[in-house]
Every structure is written in structure tokens, then in C-alpha cells.
Short mmCIF file of C-alpha atoms (C1' of nucleotides) in Angstrom, two decimals:
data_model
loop_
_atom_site.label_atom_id
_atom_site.label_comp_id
_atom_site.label_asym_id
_atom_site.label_seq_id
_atom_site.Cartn_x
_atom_site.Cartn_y
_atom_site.Cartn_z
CA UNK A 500 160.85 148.21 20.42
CA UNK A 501 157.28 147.84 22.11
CA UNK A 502 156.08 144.00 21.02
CA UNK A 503 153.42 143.20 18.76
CA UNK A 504 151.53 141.22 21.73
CA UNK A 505 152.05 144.23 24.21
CA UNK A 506 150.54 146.63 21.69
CA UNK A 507 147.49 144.42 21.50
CA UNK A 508 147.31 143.94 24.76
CA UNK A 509 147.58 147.77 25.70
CA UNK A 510 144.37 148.79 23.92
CA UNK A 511 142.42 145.71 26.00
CA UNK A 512 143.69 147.21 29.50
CA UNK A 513 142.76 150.62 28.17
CA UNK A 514 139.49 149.74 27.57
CA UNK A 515 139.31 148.24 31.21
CA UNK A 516 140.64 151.36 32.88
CA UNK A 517 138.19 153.03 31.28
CA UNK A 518 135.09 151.16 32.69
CA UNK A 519 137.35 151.12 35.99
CA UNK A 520 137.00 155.04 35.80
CA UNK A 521 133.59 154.98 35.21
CA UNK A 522 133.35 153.14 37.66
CA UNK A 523 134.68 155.96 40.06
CA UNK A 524 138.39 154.10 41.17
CA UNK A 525 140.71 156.30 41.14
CA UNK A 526 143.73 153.65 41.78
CA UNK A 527 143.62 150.11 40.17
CA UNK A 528 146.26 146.94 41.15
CA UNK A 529 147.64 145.03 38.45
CA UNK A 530 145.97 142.07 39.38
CA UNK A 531 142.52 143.67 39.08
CA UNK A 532 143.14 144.48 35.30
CA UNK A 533 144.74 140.88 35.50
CA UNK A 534 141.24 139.52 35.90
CA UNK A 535 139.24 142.16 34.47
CA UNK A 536 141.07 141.04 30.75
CA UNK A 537 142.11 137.93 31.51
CA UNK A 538 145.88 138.19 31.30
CA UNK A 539 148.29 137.50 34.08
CA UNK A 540 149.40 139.94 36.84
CA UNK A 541 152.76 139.65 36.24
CA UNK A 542 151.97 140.41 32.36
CA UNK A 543 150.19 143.27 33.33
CA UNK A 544 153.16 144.69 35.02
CA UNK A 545 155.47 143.37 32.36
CA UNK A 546 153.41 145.55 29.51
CA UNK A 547 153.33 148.98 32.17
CA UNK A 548 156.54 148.71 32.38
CA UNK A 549 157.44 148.63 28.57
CA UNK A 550 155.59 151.99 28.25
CA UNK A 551 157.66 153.07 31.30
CA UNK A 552 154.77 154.00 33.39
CA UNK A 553 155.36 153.49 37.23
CA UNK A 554 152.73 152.60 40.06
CA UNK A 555 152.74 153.01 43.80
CA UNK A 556 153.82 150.06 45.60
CA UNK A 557 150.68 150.19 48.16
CA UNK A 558 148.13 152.30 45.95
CA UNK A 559 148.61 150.30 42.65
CA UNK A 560 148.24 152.57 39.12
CA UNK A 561 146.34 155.63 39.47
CA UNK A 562 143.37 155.24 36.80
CA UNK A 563 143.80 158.22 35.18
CA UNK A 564 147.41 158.74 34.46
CA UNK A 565 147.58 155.53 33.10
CA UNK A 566 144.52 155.47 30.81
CA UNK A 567 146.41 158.80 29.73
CA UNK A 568 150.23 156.96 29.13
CA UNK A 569 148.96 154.14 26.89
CA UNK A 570 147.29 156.79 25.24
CA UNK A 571 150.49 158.62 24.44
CA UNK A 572 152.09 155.51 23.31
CA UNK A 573 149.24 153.94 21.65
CA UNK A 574 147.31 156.89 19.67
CA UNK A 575 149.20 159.15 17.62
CA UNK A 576 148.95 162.93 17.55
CA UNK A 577 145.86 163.87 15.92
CA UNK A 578 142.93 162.13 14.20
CA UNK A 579 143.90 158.79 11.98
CA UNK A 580 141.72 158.49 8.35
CA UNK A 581 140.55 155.32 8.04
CA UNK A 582 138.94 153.98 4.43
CA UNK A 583 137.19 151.15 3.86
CA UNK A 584 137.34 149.33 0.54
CA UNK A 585 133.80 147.39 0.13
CA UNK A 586 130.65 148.18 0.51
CA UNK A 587 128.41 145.06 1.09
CA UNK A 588 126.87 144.12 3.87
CA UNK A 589 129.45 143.67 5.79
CA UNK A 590 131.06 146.82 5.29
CA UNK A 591 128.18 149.11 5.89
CA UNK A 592 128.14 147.00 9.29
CA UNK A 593 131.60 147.81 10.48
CA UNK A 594 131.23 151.78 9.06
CA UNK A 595 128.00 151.81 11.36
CA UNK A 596 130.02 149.75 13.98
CA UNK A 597 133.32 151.71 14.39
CA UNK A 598 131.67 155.23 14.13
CA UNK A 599 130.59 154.26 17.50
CA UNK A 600 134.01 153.39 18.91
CA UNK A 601 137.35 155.36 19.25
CA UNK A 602 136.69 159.20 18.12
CA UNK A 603 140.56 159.43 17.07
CA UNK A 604 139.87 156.73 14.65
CA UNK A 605 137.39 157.83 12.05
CA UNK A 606 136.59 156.16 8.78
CA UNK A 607 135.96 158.92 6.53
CA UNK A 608 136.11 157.40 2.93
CA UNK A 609 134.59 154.12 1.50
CA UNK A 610 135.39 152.75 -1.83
CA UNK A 611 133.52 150.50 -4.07
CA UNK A 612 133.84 148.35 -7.42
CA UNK A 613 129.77 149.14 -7.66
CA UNK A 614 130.49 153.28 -9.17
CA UNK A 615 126.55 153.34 -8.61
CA UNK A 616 127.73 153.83 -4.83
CA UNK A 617 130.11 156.57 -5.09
CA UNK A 618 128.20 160.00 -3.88
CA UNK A 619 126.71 158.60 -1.21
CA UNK A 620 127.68 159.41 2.66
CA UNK A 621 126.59 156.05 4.72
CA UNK A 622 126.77 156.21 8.70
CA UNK A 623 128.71 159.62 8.26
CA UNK A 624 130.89 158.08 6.00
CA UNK A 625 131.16 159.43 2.21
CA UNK A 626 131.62 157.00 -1.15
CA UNK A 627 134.22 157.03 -4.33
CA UNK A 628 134.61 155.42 -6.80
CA UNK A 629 137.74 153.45 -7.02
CA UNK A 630 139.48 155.30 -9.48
CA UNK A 631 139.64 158.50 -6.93
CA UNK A 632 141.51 156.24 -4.08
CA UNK A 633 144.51 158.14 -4.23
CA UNK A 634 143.24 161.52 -4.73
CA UNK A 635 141.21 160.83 -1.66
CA UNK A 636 143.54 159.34 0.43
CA UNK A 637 145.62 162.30 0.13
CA UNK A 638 143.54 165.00 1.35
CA UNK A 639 142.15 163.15 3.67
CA UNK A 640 145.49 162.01 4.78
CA UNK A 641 144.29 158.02 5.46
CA UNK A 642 147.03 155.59 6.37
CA UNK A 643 145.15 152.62 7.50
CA UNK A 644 142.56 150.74 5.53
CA UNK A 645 140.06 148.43 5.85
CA UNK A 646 139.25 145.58 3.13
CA UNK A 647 135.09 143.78 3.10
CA UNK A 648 135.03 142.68 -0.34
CA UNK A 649 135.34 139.06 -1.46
CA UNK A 650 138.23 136.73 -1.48
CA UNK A 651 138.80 137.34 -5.44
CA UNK A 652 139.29 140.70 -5.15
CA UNK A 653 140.91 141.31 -2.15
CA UNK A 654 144.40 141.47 -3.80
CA UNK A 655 143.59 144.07 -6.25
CA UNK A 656 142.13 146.43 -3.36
CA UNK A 657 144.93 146.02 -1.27
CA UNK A 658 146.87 147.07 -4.21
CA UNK A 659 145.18 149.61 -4.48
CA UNK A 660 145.22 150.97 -0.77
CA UNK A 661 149.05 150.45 -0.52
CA UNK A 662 149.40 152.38 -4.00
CA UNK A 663 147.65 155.23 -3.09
CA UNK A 664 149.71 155.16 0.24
CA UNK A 665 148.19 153.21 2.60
CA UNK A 666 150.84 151.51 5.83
CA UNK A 667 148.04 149.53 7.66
CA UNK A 668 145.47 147.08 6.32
CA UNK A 669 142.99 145.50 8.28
CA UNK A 670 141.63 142.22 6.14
CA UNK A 671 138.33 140.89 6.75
CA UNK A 672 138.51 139.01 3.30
CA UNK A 673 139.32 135.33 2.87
CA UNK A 674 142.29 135.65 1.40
CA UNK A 675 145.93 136.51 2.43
CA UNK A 676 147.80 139.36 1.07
CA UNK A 677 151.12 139.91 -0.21
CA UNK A 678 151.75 143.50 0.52
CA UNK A 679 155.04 145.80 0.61
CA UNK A 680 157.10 144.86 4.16
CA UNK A 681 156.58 148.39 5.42
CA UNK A 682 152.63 147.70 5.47
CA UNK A 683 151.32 146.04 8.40
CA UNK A 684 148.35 143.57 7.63
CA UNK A 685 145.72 142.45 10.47
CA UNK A 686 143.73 139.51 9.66
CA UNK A 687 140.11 139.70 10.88
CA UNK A 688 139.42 136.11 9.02
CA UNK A 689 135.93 135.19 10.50
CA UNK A 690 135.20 131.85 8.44
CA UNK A 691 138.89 130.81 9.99
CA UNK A 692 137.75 131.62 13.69
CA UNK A 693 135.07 129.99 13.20
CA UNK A 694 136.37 126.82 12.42
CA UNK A 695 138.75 127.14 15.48
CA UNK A 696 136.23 127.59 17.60
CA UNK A 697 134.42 124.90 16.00
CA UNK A 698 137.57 122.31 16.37
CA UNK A 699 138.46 123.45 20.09
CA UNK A 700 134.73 123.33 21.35
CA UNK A 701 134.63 119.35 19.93
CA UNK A 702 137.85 118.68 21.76
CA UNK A 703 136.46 119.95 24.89
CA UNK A 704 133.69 118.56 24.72
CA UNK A 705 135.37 115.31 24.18
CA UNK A 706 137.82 115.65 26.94
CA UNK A 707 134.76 116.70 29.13
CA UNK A 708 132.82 113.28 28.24
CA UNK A 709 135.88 111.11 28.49
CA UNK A 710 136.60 112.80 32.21
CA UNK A 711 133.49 111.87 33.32
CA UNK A 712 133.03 108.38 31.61
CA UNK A 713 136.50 107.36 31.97
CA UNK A 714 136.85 107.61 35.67
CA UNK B 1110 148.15 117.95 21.30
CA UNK B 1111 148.22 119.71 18.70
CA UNK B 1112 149.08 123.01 19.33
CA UNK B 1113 146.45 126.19 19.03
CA UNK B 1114 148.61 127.85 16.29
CA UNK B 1115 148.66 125.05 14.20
CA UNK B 1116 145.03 124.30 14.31
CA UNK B 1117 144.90 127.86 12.91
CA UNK B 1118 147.58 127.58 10.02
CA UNK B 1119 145.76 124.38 9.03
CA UNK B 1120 142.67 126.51 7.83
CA UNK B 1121 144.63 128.79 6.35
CA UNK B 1122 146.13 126.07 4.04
CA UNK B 1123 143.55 124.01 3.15
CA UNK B 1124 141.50 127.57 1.69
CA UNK B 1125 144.75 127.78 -0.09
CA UNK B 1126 145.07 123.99 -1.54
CA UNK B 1127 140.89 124.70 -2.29
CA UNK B 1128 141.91 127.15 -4.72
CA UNK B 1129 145.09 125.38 -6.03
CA UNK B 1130 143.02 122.20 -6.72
CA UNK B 1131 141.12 124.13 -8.45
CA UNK B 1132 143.40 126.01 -10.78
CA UNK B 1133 144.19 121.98 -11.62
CA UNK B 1134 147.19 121.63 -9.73
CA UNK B 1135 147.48 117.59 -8.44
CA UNK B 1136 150.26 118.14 -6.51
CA UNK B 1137 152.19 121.05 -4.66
CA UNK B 1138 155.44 121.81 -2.17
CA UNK B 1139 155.50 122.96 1.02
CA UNK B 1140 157.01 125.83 -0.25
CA UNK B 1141 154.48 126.62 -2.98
CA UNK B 1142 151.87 127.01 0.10
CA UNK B 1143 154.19 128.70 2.30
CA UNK B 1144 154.37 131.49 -0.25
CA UNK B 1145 150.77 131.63 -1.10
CA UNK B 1146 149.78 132.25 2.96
CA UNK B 1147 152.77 134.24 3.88
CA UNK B 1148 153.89 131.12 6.24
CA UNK B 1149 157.54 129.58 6.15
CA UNK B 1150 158.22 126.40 3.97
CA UNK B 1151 159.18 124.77 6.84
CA UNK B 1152 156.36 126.01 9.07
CA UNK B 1153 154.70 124.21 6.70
CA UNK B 1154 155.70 121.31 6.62
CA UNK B 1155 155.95 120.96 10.65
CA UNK B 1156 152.10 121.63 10.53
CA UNK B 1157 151.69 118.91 8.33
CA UNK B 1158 153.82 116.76 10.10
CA UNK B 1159 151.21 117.19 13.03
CA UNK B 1160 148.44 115.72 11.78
CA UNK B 1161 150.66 112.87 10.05
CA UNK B 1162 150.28 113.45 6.32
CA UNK B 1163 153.45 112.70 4.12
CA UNK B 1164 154.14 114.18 0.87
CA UNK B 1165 156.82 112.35 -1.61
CA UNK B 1166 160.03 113.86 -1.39
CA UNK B 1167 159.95 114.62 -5.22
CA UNK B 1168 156.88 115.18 -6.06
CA UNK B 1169 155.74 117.29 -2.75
CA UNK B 1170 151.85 116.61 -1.78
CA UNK B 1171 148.96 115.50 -3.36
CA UNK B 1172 146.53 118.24 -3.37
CA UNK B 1173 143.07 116.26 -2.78
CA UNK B 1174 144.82 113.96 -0.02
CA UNK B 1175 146.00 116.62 1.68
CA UNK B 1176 142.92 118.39 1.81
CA UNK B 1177 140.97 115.61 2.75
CA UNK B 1178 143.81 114.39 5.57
CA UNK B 1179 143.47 118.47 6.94
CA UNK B 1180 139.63 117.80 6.80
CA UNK B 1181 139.85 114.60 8.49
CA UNK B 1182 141.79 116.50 11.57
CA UNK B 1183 140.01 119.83 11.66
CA UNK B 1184 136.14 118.93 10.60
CA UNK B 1185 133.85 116.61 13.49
CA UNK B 1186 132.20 113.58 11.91
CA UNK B 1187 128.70 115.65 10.72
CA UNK B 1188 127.66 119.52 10.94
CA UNK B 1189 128.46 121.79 13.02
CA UNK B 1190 125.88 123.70 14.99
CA UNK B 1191 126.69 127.72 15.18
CA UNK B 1192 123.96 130.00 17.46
CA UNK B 1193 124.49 133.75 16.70
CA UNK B 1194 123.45 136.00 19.71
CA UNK B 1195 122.61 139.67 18.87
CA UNK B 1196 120.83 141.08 15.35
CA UNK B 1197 121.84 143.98 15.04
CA UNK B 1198 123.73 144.94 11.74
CA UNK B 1199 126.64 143.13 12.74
CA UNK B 1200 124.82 140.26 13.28
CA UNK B 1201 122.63 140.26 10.51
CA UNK B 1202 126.05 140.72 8.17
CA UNK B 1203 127.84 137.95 9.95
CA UNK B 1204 124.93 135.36 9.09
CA UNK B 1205 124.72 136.48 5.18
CA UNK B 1206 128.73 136.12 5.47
CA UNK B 1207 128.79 132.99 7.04
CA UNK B 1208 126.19 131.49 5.02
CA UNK B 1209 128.26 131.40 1.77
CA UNK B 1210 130.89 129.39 3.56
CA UNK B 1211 132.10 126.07 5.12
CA UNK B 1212 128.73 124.01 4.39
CA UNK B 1213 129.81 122.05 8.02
CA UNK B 1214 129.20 124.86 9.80
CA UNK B 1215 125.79 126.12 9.49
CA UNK B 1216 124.50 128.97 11.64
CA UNK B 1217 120.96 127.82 12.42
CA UNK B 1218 119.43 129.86 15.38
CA UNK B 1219 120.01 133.06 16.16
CA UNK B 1220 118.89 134.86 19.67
CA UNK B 1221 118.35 138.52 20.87
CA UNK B 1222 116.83 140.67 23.52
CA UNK B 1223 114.38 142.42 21.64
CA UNK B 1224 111.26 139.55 21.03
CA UNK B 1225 109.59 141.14 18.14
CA UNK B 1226 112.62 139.76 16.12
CA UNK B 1227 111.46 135.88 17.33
CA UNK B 1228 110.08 134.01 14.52
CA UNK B 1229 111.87 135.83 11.58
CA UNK B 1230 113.83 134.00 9.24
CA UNK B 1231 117.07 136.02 8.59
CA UNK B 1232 118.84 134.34 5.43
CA UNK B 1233 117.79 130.66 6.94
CA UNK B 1234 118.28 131.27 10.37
CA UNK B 1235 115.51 131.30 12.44
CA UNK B 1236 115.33 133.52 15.13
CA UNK B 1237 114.35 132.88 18.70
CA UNK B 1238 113.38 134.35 22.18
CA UNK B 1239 116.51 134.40 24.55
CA UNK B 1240 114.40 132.13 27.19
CA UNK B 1241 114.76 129.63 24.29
CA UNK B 1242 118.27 129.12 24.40
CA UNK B 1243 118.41 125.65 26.51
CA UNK B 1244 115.95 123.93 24.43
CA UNK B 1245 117.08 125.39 20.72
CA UNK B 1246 120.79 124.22 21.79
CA UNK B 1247 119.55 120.65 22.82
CA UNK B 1248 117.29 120.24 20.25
CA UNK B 1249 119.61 121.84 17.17
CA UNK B 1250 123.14 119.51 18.90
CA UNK B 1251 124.29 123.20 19.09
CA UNK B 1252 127.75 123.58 20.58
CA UNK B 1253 129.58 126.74 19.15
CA UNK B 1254 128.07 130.21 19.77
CA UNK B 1255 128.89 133.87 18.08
CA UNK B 1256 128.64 136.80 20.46
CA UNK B 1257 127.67 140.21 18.66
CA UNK B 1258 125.53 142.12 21.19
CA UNK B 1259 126.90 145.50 22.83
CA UNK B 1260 129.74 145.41 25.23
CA UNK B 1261 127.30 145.65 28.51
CA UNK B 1262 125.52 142.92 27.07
CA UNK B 1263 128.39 140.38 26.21
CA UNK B 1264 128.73 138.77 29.56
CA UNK B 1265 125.42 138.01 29.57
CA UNK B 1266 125.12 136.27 26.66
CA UNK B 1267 127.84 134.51 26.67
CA UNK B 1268 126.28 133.11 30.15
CA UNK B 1269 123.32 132.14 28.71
CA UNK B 1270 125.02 130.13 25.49
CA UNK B 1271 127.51 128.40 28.44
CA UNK B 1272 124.82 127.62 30.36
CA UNK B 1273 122.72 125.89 27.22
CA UNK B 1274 126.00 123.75 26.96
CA UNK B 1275 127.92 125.53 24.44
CA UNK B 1276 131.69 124.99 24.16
CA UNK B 1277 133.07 127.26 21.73
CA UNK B 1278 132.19 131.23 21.71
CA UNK B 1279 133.75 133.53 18.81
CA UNK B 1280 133.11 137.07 20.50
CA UNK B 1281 132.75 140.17 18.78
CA UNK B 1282 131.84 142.37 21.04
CA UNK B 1283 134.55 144.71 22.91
CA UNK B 1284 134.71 143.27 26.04
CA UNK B 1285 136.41 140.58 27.65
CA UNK B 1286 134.11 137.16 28.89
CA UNK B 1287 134.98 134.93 31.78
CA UNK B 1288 133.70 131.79 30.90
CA UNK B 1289 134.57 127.91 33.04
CA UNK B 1290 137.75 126.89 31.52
CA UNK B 1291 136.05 123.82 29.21
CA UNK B 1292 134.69 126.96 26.85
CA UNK B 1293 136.97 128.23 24.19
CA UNK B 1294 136.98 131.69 23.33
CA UNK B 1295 138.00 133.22 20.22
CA UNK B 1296 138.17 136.69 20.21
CA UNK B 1297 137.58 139.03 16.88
CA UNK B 1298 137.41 142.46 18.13
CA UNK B 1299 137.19 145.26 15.48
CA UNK B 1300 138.10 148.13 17.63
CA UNK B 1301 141.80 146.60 19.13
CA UNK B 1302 142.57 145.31 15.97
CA UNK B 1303 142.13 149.02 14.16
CA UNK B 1304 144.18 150.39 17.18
CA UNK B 1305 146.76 148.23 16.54
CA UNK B 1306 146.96 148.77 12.90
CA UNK B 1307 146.67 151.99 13.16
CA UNK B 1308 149.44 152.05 15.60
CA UNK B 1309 151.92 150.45 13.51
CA UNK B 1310 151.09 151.74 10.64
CA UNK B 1311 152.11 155.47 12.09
CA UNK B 1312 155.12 153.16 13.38
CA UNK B 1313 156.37 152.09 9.87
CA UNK B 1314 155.39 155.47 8.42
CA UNK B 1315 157.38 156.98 11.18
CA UNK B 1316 160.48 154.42 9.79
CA UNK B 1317 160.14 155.01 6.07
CA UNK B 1318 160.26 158.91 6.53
CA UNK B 1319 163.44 158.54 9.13
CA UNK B 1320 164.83 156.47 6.20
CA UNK B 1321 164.71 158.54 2.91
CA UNK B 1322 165.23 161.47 5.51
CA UNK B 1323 168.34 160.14 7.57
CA UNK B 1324 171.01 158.99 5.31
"C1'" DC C 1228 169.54 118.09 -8.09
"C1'" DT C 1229 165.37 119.45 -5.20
"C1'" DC C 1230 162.22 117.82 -2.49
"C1'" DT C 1231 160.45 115.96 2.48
"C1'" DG C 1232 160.91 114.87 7.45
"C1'" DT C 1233 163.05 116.13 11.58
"C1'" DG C 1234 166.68 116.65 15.40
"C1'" DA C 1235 168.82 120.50 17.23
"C1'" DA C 1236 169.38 125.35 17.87
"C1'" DG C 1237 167.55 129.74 18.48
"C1'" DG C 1238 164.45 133.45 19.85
"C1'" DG C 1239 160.46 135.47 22.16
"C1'" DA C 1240 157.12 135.74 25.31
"C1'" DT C 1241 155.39 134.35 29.75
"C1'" DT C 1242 155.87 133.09 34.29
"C1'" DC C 1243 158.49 132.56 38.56
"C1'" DA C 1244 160.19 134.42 42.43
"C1'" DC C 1245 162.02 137.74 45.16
"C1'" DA C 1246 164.16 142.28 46.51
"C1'" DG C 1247 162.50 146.69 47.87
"C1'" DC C 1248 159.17 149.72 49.59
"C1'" DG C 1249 155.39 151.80 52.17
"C1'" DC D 779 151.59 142.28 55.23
"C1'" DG D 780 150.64 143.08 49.90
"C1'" DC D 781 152.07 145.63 46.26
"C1'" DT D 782 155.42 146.93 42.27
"C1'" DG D 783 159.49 146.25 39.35
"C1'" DT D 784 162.47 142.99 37.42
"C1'" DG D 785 166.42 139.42 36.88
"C1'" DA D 786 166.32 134.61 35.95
"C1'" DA D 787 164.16 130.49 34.46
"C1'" DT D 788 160.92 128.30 31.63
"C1'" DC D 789 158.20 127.26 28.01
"C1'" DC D 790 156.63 127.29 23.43
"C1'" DC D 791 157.20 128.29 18.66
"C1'" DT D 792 159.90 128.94 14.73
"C1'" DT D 793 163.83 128.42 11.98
"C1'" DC D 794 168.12 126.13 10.72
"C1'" DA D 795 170.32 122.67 8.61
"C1'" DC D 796 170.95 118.27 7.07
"C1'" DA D 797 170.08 113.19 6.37
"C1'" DG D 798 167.44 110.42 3.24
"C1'" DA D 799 164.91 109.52 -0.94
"C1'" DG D 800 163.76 109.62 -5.73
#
DNA sequence: CTCTGTGAAGGGATTCACAGCG
DNA sequence: CGCTGTGAATCCCTTCACAGAG
């Protein structure tokens, strides 16, 4: 029922609450997290409300509790595996990167085309060999996956996640996957960002020349 | 005008007429690229219908045309400037990544706190002293900057690449920048994006068990 | 026939605006 | 007063569905 956007947008007031605690507030108003994330107030309250947590009228959210709620409704019961399929630079980066985040979230299996890399434990984080995906993902119980290879052989990993059971995928390839409808694919594209950025900061930059030429 | 979804898509298609071209494919259908990105046929062809490129009602589009027309819209007239801010492994991974890409974007500075890195050359990218920002950006025509430093250090940098006159930031870093409204801000963050995977993949696990279980 | 191009309809998400409360 | 919670309005995006063309 909860939207796709909310969802998203959950984890980024989490994250705020959390500084905000740090912080030492105990009560927070919607329009603080409002400009602490940059979404709207009444979004904010919009999102609360879809997790059915209440405030106080005067007092705002109490930090706590709420940090807390979207944890109920965002994190599930115990510890989620995480694998990562690709071991090149940039995988190695986001084992070493995400072992710092989220405890609940652990990636505890890599996977490589390369079988000279299976053995190994990088960052915490031990190596197979393709061929063991899903033995692996079994014990380990890993629903979610993560794919750093190249564009040509994304496909055949994400086969090969989803075979061996796999519901979530989070792509950092090039390339976009066709995957079962009950798997849920995040696209991490950087090289398409990148151009985005690259488009919007030339319009802006246009606009910004034209404002103060034209007039 | 044309809308911030779009500009997105566009990417996404031209990667996909890249590789079509070069399986030797002169022309295609909207609906040959809507199944090869995951888009609708008709998404399609409203996209193209934004930047103004017509296809032939029986033979669909011309692949190199289309390309170029998608180029024409999305690419500025020469290269693209990209500053990277932060080496740490992210960083260093996101220039080798980048690298092998879109020749018109070329990351060619790179900045971080710690000055024993000035000087280095990291895959052809120089690196600089932060106090060198200004006069890099001015000198280089660099207007598009990549943010991979550690959360408490995000909002700083992304001051420092505003204030060197950069339009465009793609931010990696888990936290969320206020910036003046001419600077575009694309956000990739690693951490929300696994929450929210993981999230619905426990969602459509949840589903598929309720399923074989229910009936 | 099967395409494209596109007006019109539909669906979501966001914002507005205000009642209700302390 | 200023806050939350929320119906109603709005806006934007996507899809439908069909005319027009070869």
C-alpha cells in the first residue's frame, strides 16, 4: 500500500532524525525535517501519516518514537544478506562503503567471474565462485543483491541472483535488466546521472546568463 | 521545457540504440526500444516527440539519426568539465569508472582534504589542494562537480564547488545539500537505495509466500 | 496490415488550505 | 498563535486509443 516515493523518502527522514537525536532534540516539527531533507512540510506529514504514526499538535514528533516507527515499517525483522556480484574496483568500493552504513544490512557474500577471487574475505566480506551462488545464498539466506560488473554481463548475473533466489537487485551496471515481476530492480546508473547533471547544469547556466544579459 | 524525466529516458535510449547500431540494425520501432529499457512503446515515442525527431511510420527510426538528434539535445557544443571531490575508495573507483565512458564528459580535477594527495595523477586526473578549487574550475571551464566525501563533509564541499561556479553536483554521499536554486543536484545514494530494495524485496517475498500459501 | 504522432483520458503524487487542538 | 492531520484541488506523467501514412 505504502508508495514507492514514500519508502524512499522514509529512509532520508530517518537518517535526519537520527542526526536530530544526536543532536540532543527530543521533539522535531515537520517542517524542520522539511528543510533538513529538502522535501515539503506538508509531504513530511503526508509520509508520517502513511506509516500511521501521530505527533503532538504543539510538541511536533517526538525523535525517538519516530526514528523507532519507520524502523518497524522500513527494516524487517532480523538481519538482511546482501551479495554482491563483481568484484572490480568498484565493488570492493561499495563492500568497504556499506560495511560502514546500516548494521541490519550486511553484505556477506561476493561473487566473481575471476574464480582466482573466490576464498578471499575483502572488508569482512567472503568470495565464491559463481558456480556456488545458490548454495550460498541459501544458508546465508540473501534476498537482495547487488550487481558491479560490466554492461555485457550484467544480464547473466542477474540471472543468476534471481535463480538462486534473489527478490531485490540493486544495478550499478550500464545496462537494464529484464528480471521476473516479483523482483524489484534499483538502478544506481552513474554514467546516466552524470549526463543529467551535465545537461541541467548547461541549462542553468544558460538561463542564468540570459537573466542577466537579457534584462 | 523538457521535462526532468525525459531528459533521463533519453540516456537510457540512446545507450540502447549504441548497441543496436551496432549489432547492424539501420532502423528500429519505438517498441523495439521500449522493450529493450523496460519503458512503454508509447513512452517512447512521446520522448522522442520532445526533442522533435520523426521516425517513418513504416519503417520506425533511423538508428544513427536518432542517435545523433538525442545527442544534439542532451550533449553541449564541446566537453564537459566533471571535478570529483573526495579520494577515498569511492572516489578513486568512480574516476576509473567514469573514465571508460562518455568521451564528452571527462573528469579532469579531482580535490580532497588531505594535501599529500595534491599533485598525484589518479587514472588522468590530476589532483589538487581544496584552496585550488576557484582557479582549477575557471581555468579547466569546469561546471559539473561529483561529491564523494563523508556525510559531515558533504556540505562543505558542495559549498566550495558552488562557490567556484559549478552548476551541476551528482552527490554520493548520505546526506542531503542545500545548494542556491541555479545548482542541480542529482542524488545517488547507496545506503537509501539498499533500504529500499531491501524493503521491497521482503515486500514481494512476503507476496509470493502469501500466494502459493493462500489459495 | 503495422507503424508513427498525438489529442484526450486516466492515475498518482504533491500541494493547498483549513478544521481541530493545545 | 503555530502545529498536526487531512479532504479537496492541482499538477504532472503516463497510457489509451485512434487518425493518418505507407
Amino acid at each position: 500500500m505504502t508508495s514507492d516515493k514514500t519508502i524512499g523518502r522514509l529512509g532520508l527522514y530517518r537518517r535526519c532524525l537520527n542526526r536530530l537525536q544526536g543532536e540532543g532534540r527530543p521533539f522535531v516539527y515537520s517542517h524542520q525535517i522539511a528543510a533538513e531533507t529538502g522535501v515539503s512540510a506538508a509531504q513530511v506529514r503526508r509520509d508520517l501519516m502513511a506509516i500511521g504514526y501521530s505527533g503532538s499538535p504543539n510538541r511536533g514528533y517526538q525523535t525517538t518514537e519516530l526514528i523507532k516507527s519507520i524502523g518497524e515499517h522500513l527494516d524487517g525483522p532480523g538481519e538482511t544478506g546482501v551479495a554482491l556480484f563483481g568484484l572490480g574496483n568498484l565493488g570492493r568500493a561499495i563492500i568497504a562503503y556499506v560495511s560502514r552504513q546500516r548494521p541490519n544490512l550486511a553484505v556477506t557474500a561476493a561473487f566473481d567471474k575471476d574464480p582466482a577471487k573466490a576464498g578471499r574475505v575483502i572488508q569482512g566480506c567472503r568470495c565464491y565462485a559463481v558456480e556456488e551462488i545458490a548454495q550460498v545464498a541459501r544458508e546465508k539466506n540473501i534476498k537482495v543483491g547487488m550487481i558491479a560488473v560490466p554492461a555485457y554481463a550484467a544480464q547473466d548475473a542477474a540471472d543468476r541472483l534471481v535463480a538462486a533466489g534473489i527478490c531485490g537487485l540493486l544495478n550499478f551496471a550500464p545496462h537494464s535488466l529484464k528480471v521476473p515481476a516479483h523482483v524489484h530492480v534499483e538502478e544506481l546508473d552513474l554514467t546516466l546521472s552524470l549526463e543529467k547533471v551535465a545537461f541541467f547544469a548547461r541549462r542553468s547556466q544558460a538561463e542564468k546568463q540570459s537573466n542577466s544579459g537579457g534584462q
